[in-house]
């Protein structure tokens, strides 16, 4: 009778241990789910807001950009929002992956730009926009991080 009682209680203890093991697994799963569901979107949201604050607005008009000097930090992505005030212009930063071939009046265009190295980059109009098209340029000054 005693051995039977012992066997029963052993089985109960084993069951309890198994339940506890499931509890720990669920706790870990919940933790992972919390990280994925909360921290992930929150960091994406924070990055989006940070990028929104990092928008440089550049107006294009015959035959200049305003401002014609932009500042950035090496390795830090930023955005340029281009707007044309009159005719179709273009935009290109020489040496960087940043180009717009048709900047149409009334339609703003946004680019995300990263300058990997510090230095001075030239941006220029790439679409013929009239007499002084070739003189339409500006400078992007990139400071070290
Ligand atoms: Cu502006 Cu060409």
PDB file of C-alpha atoms and ligand atoms in Angstrom:
ATOM      1  CA  UNK A   1       0.000   0.000   0.000  1.00  0.00           C
ATOM      2  CA  UNK A   2       2.816   2.346   0.937  1.00  0.00           C
ATOM      3  CA  UNK A   3       4.716   1.653  -2.277  1.00  0.00           C
ATOM      4  CA  UNK A   4       1.529   2.321  -4.217  1.00  0.00           C
ATOM      5  CA  UNK A   5       1.116   5.681  -2.420  1.00  0.00           C
ATOM      6  CA  UNK A   6       4.763   6.484  -3.142  1.00  0.00           C
ATOM      7  CA  UNK A   7       4.315   5.595  -6.810  1.00  0.00           C
ATOM      8  CA  UNK A   8       1.222   7.799  -7.034  1.00  0.00           C
ATOM      9  CA  UNK A   9       2.923  10.761  -5.392  1.00  0.00           C
ATOM     10  CA  UNK A  10       5.990  10.302  -7.625  1.00  0.00           C
ATOM     11  CA  UNK A  11       3.747  10.416 -10.647  1.00  0.00           C
ATOM     12  CA  UNK A  12       2.029  13.531  -9.308  1.00  0.00           C
ATOM     13  CA  UNK A  13       5.373  15.191  -8.685  1.00  0.00           C
ATOM     14  CA  UNK A  14       6.516  14.334 -12.217  1.00  0.00           C
ATOM     15  CA  UNK A  15       3.314  15.785 -13.612  1.00  0.00           C
ATOM     16  CA  UNK A  16       3.847  18.949 -11.579  1.00  0.00           C
ATOM     17  CA  UNK A  17       7.431  19.239 -12.856  1.00  0.00           C
ATOM     18  CA  UNK A  18       6.203  18.806 -16.414  1.00  0.00           C
ATOM     19  CA  UNK A  19       3.626  21.552 -15.866  1.00  0.00           C
ATOM     20  CA  UNK A  20       6.328  23.838 -14.504  1.00  0.00           C
ATOM     21  CA  UNK A  21       8.476  23.122 -17.562  1.00  0.00           C
ATOM     22  CA  UNK A  22       5.590  24.120 -19.838  1.00  0.00           C
ATOM     23  CA  UNK A  23       5.135  27.262 -17.741  1.00  0.00           C
ATOM     24  CA  UNK A  24       8.758  28.305 -18.286  1.00  0.00           C
ATOM     25  CA  UNK A  25       8.514  27.635 -22.017  1.00  0.00           C
ATOM     26  CA  UNK A  26       5.396  29.743 -22.273  1.00  0.00           C
ATOM     27  CA  UNK A  27       7.053  32.502 -20.294  1.00  0.00           C
ATOM     28  CA  UNK A  28      10.004  32.537 -22.701  1.00  0.00           C
ATOM     29  CA  UNK A  29       7.639  32.493 -25.700  1.00  0.00           C
ATOM     30  CA  UNK A  30       5.664  35.402 -24.241  1.00  0.00           C
ATOM     31  CA  UNK A  31       8.881  37.313 -23.686  1.00  0.00           C
ATOM     32  CA  UNK A  32       9.960  36.785 -27.291  1.00  0.00           C
ATOM     33  CA  UNK A  33       6.479  37.736 -28.533  1.00  0.00           C
ATOM     34  CA  UNK A  34       6.590  40.923 -26.434  1.00  0.00           C
ATOM     35  CA  UNK A  35       9.969  41.880 -27.905  1.00  0.00           C
ATOM     36  CA  UNK A  36       8.843  41.164 -31.472  1.00  0.00           C
ATOM     37  CA  UNK A  37       5.445  42.860 -31.134  1.00  0.00           C
ATOM     38  CA  UNK A  38       6.413  45.888 -29.035  1.00  0.00           C
ATOM     39  CA  UNK A  39      10.098  46.687 -29.450  1.00  0.00           C
ATOM     40  CA  UNK A  40      10.170  45.979 -33.215  1.00  0.00           C
ATOM     41  CA  UNK A  41       7.379  48.357 -34.282  1.00  0.00           C
ATOM     42  CA  UNK A  42       8.445  50.914 -31.672  1.00  0.00           C
ATOM     43  CA  UNK A  43      11.956  51.097 -33.095  1.00  0.00           C
ATOM     44  CA  UNK A  44      10.616  51.292 -36.663  1.00  0.00           C
ATOM     45  CA  UNK A  45       8.298  54.113 -35.547  1.00  0.00           C
ATOM     46  CA  UNK A  46      11.139  55.918 -33.749  1.00  0.00           C
ATOM     47  CA  UNK A  47      13.352  55.591 -36.845  1.00  0.00           C
ATOM     48  CA  UNK A  48      10.543  56.999 -39.014  1.00  0.00           C
ATOM     49  CA  UNK A  49      10.084  59.978 -36.704  1.00  0.00           C
ATOM     50  CA  UNK A  50      13.809  60.567 -36.592  1.00  0.00           C
ATOM     51  CA  UNK A  51      13.940  60.496 -40.409  1.00  0.00           C
ATOM     52  CA  UNK A  52      11.026  62.964 -40.568  1.00  0.00           C
ATOM     53  CA  UNK A  53      13.033  65.439 -38.506  1.00  0.00           C
ATOM     54  CA  UNK A  54      15.993  64.938 -40.837  1.00  0.00           C
ATOM     55  CA  UNK A  55      14.332  66.258 -43.998  1.00  0.00           C
ATOM     56  CA  UNK A  56      16.111  68.999 -45.893  1.00  0.00           C
ATOM     57  CA  UNK A  57      13.723  70.904 -48.143  1.00  0.00           C
ATOM     58  CA  UNK A  58      15.314  72.171 -51.346  1.00  0.00           C
ATOM     59  CA  UNK A  59      13.499  74.470 -53.758  1.00  0.00           C
ATOM     60  CA  UNK A  60      14.512  74.478 -57.409  1.00  0.00           C
ATOM     61  CA  UNK A  61      13.881  77.454 -59.649  1.00  0.00           C
ATOM     62  CA  UNK A  62      15.499  79.037 -62.701  1.00  0.00           C
ATOM     63  CA  UNK A  63      18.436  78.835 -62.131  1.00  0.00           C
ATOM     64  CA  UNK A  64      19.284  77.976 -58.612  1.00  0.00           C
ATOM     65  CA  UNK A  65      18.579  75.719 -55.671  1.00  0.00           C
ATOM     66  CA  UNK A  66      17.553  77.194 -52.355  1.00  0.00           C
ATOM     67  CA  UNK A  67      19.360  76.511 -50.166  1.00  0.00           C
ATOM     68  CA  UNK A  68      22.414  76.009 -52.333  1.00  0.00           C
ATOM     69  CA  UNK A  69      24.453  74.664 -49.424  1.00  0.00           C
ATOM     70  CA  UNK A  70      23.332  71.610 -47.439  1.00  0.00           C
ATOM     71  CA  UNK A  71      24.939  70.033 -44.396  1.00  0.00           C
ATOM     72  CA  UNK A  72      25.006  66.378 -43.393  1.00  0.00           C
ATOM     73  CA  UNK A  73      27.016  63.924 -41.323  1.00  0.00           C
ATOM     74  CA  UNK A  74      28.979  61.042 -42.842  1.00  0.00           C
ATOM     75  CA  UNK A  75      27.207  57.714 -42.565  1.00  0.00           C
ATOM     76  CA  UNK A  76      23.982  59.236 -41.217  1.00  0.00           C
ATOM     77  CA  UNK A  77      21.016  58.866 -43.576  1.00  0.00           C
ATOM     78  CA  UNK A  78      18.912  61.956 -44.224  1.00  0.00           C
ATOM     79  CA  UNK A  79      16.173  62.934 -46.606  1.00  0.00           C
ATOM     80  CA  UNK A  80      15.986  65.635 -49.229  1.00  0.00           C
ATOM     81  CA  UNK A  81      12.567  66.869 -50.304  1.00  0.00           C
ATOM     82  CA  UNK A  82      12.787  68.575 -53.681  1.00  0.00           C
ATOM     83  CA  UNK A  83      10.227  71.036 -54.964  1.00  0.00           C
ATOM     84  CA  UNK A  84      10.224  72.924 -58.233  1.00  0.00           C
ATOM     85  CA  UNK A  85       8.901  76.469 -58.218  1.00  0.00           C
ATOM     86  CA  UNK A  86       8.637  76.961 -61.980  1.00  0.00           C
ATOM     87  CA  UNK A  87       9.674  74.537 -64.734  1.00  0.00           C
ATOM     88  CA  UNK A  88      10.864  70.913 -64.849  1.00  0.00           C
ATOM     89  CA  UNK A  89      14.286  70.602 -63.268  1.00  0.00           C
ATOM     90  CA  UNK A  90      16.520  67.678 -62.368  1.00  0.00           C
ATOM     91  CA  UNK A  91      18.720  66.866 -59.414  1.00  0.00           C
ATOM     92  CA  UNK A  92      21.811  64.793 -58.903  1.00  0.00           C
ATOM     93  CA  UNK A  93      24.492  64.647 -56.234  1.00  0.00           C
ATOM     94  CA  UNK A  94      27.726  63.694 -57.947  1.00  0.00           C
ATOM     95  CA  UNK A  95      29.312  60.622 -56.356  1.00  0.00           C
ATOM     96  CA  UNK A  96      26.243  59.620 -54.341  1.00  0.00           C
ATOM     97  CA  UNK A  97      23.174  57.548 -55.073  1.00  0.00           C
ATOM     98  CA  UNK A  98      20.826  60.523 -55.330  1.00  0.00           C
ATOM     99  CA  UNK A  99      19.157  61.444 -58.580  1.00  0.00           C
ATOM    100  CA  UNK A 100      15.853  62.815 -59.848  1.00  0.00           C
ATOM    101  CA  UNK A 101      15.448  63.181 -63.595  1.00  0.00           C
ATOM    102  CA  UNK A 102      12.082  64.943 -63.617  1.00  0.00           C
ATOM    103  CA  UNK A 103      11.307  67.394 -60.873  1.00  0.00           C
ATOM    104  CA  UNK A 104       7.864  68.567 -61.927  1.00  0.00           C
ATOM    105  CA  UNK A 105       6.360  71.770 -60.470  1.00  0.00           C
ATOM    106  CA  UNK A 106       3.743  70.948 -57.830  1.00  0.00           C
ATOM    107  CA  UNK A 107       5.065  67.426 -57.282  1.00  0.00           C
ATOM    108  CA  UNK A 108       7.593  67.110 -54.496  1.00  0.00           C
ATOM    109  CA  UNK A 109      10.074  64.255 -54.610  1.00  0.00           C
ATOM    110  CA  UNK A 110      11.854  62.781 -51.598  1.00  0.00           C
ATOM    111  CA  UNK A 111      15.179  61.008 -51.606  1.00  0.00           C
ATOM    112  CA  UNK A 112      16.970  59.167 -48.825  1.00  0.00           C
ATOM    113  CA  UNK A 113      20.663  59.917 -49.015  1.00  0.00           C
ATOM    114  CA  UNK A 114      23.693  58.588 -47.182  1.00  0.00           C
ATOM    115  CA  UNK A 115      27.132  60.071 -47.731  1.00  0.00           C
ATOM    116  CA  UNK A 116      29.593  57.430 -46.530  1.00  0.00           C
ATOM    117  CA  UNK A 117      32.595  59.748 -46.449  1.00  0.00           C
ATOM    118  CA  UNK A 118      33.047  63.340 -45.269  1.00  0.00           C
ATOM    119  CA  UNK A 119      33.792  65.996 -47.872  1.00  0.00           C
ATOM    120  CA  UNK A 120      32.097  68.410 -50.241  1.00  0.00           C
ATOM    121  CA  UNK A 121      29.756  66.991 -52.856  1.00  0.00           C
ATOM    122  CA  UNK A 122      28.254  68.956 -55.715  1.00  0.00           C
ATOM    123  CA  UNK A 123      24.602  68.707 -56.646  1.00  0.00           C
ATOM    124  CA  UNK A 124      23.393  69.943 -59.967  1.00  0.00           C
ATOM    125  CA  UNK A 125      20.435  70.178 -62.293  1.00  0.00           C
ATOM    126  CA  UNK A 126      20.361  67.331 -64.799  1.00  0.00           C
ATOM    127  CA  UNK A 127      17.373  68.355 -66.909  1.00  0.00           C
ATOM    128  CA  UNK A 128      17.631  71.244 -69.334  1.00  0.00           C
ATOM    129  CA  UNK A 129      15.583  74.059 -67.813  1.00  0.00           C
ATOM    130  CA  UNK A 130      16.592  77.115 -69.784  1.00  0.00           C
ATOM    131  CA  UNK A 131      19.430  79.482 -70.513  1.00  0.00           C
ATOM    132  CA  UNK A 132      21.448  79.117 -67.293  1.00  0.00           C
ATOM    133  CA  UNK A 133      20.690  75.411 -66.677  1.00  0.00           C
ATOM    134  CA  UNK A 134      24.413  74.589 -66.589  1.00  0.00           C
ATOM    135  CA  UNK A 135      24.927  77.059 -63.738  1.00  0.00           C
ATOM    136  CA  UNK A 136      22.315  75.481 -61.507  1.00  0.00           C
ATOM    137  CA  UNK A 137      24.168  73.687 -58.739  1.00  0.00           C
ATOM    138  CA  UNK A 138      24.796  73.587 -55.000  1.00  0.00           C
ATOM    139  CA  UNK A 139      27.088  72.006 -52.437  1.00  0.00           C
ATOM    140  CA  UNK A 140      26.510  69.283 -49.877  1.00  0.00           C
ATOM    141  CA  UNK A 141      29.021  69.571 -47.041  1.00  0.00           C
ATOM    142  CA  UNK A 142      29.435  66.308 -45.174  1.00  0.00           C
ATOM    143  CA  UNK A 143      31.090  66.478 -41.769  1.00  0.00           C
ATOM    144  CA  UNK A 144      32.828  63.510 -40.143  1.00  0.00           C
ATOM    145  CA  UNK A 145      30.702  61.574 -37.663  1.00  0.00           C
TER     146      UNK A 145
HETATM  147 CU1  LIG B   1      17.252  73.434 -63.587  1.00  0.00          CU
HETATM  148 CU2  LIG B   1      18.308  72.518 -65.493  1.00  0.00          CU
END
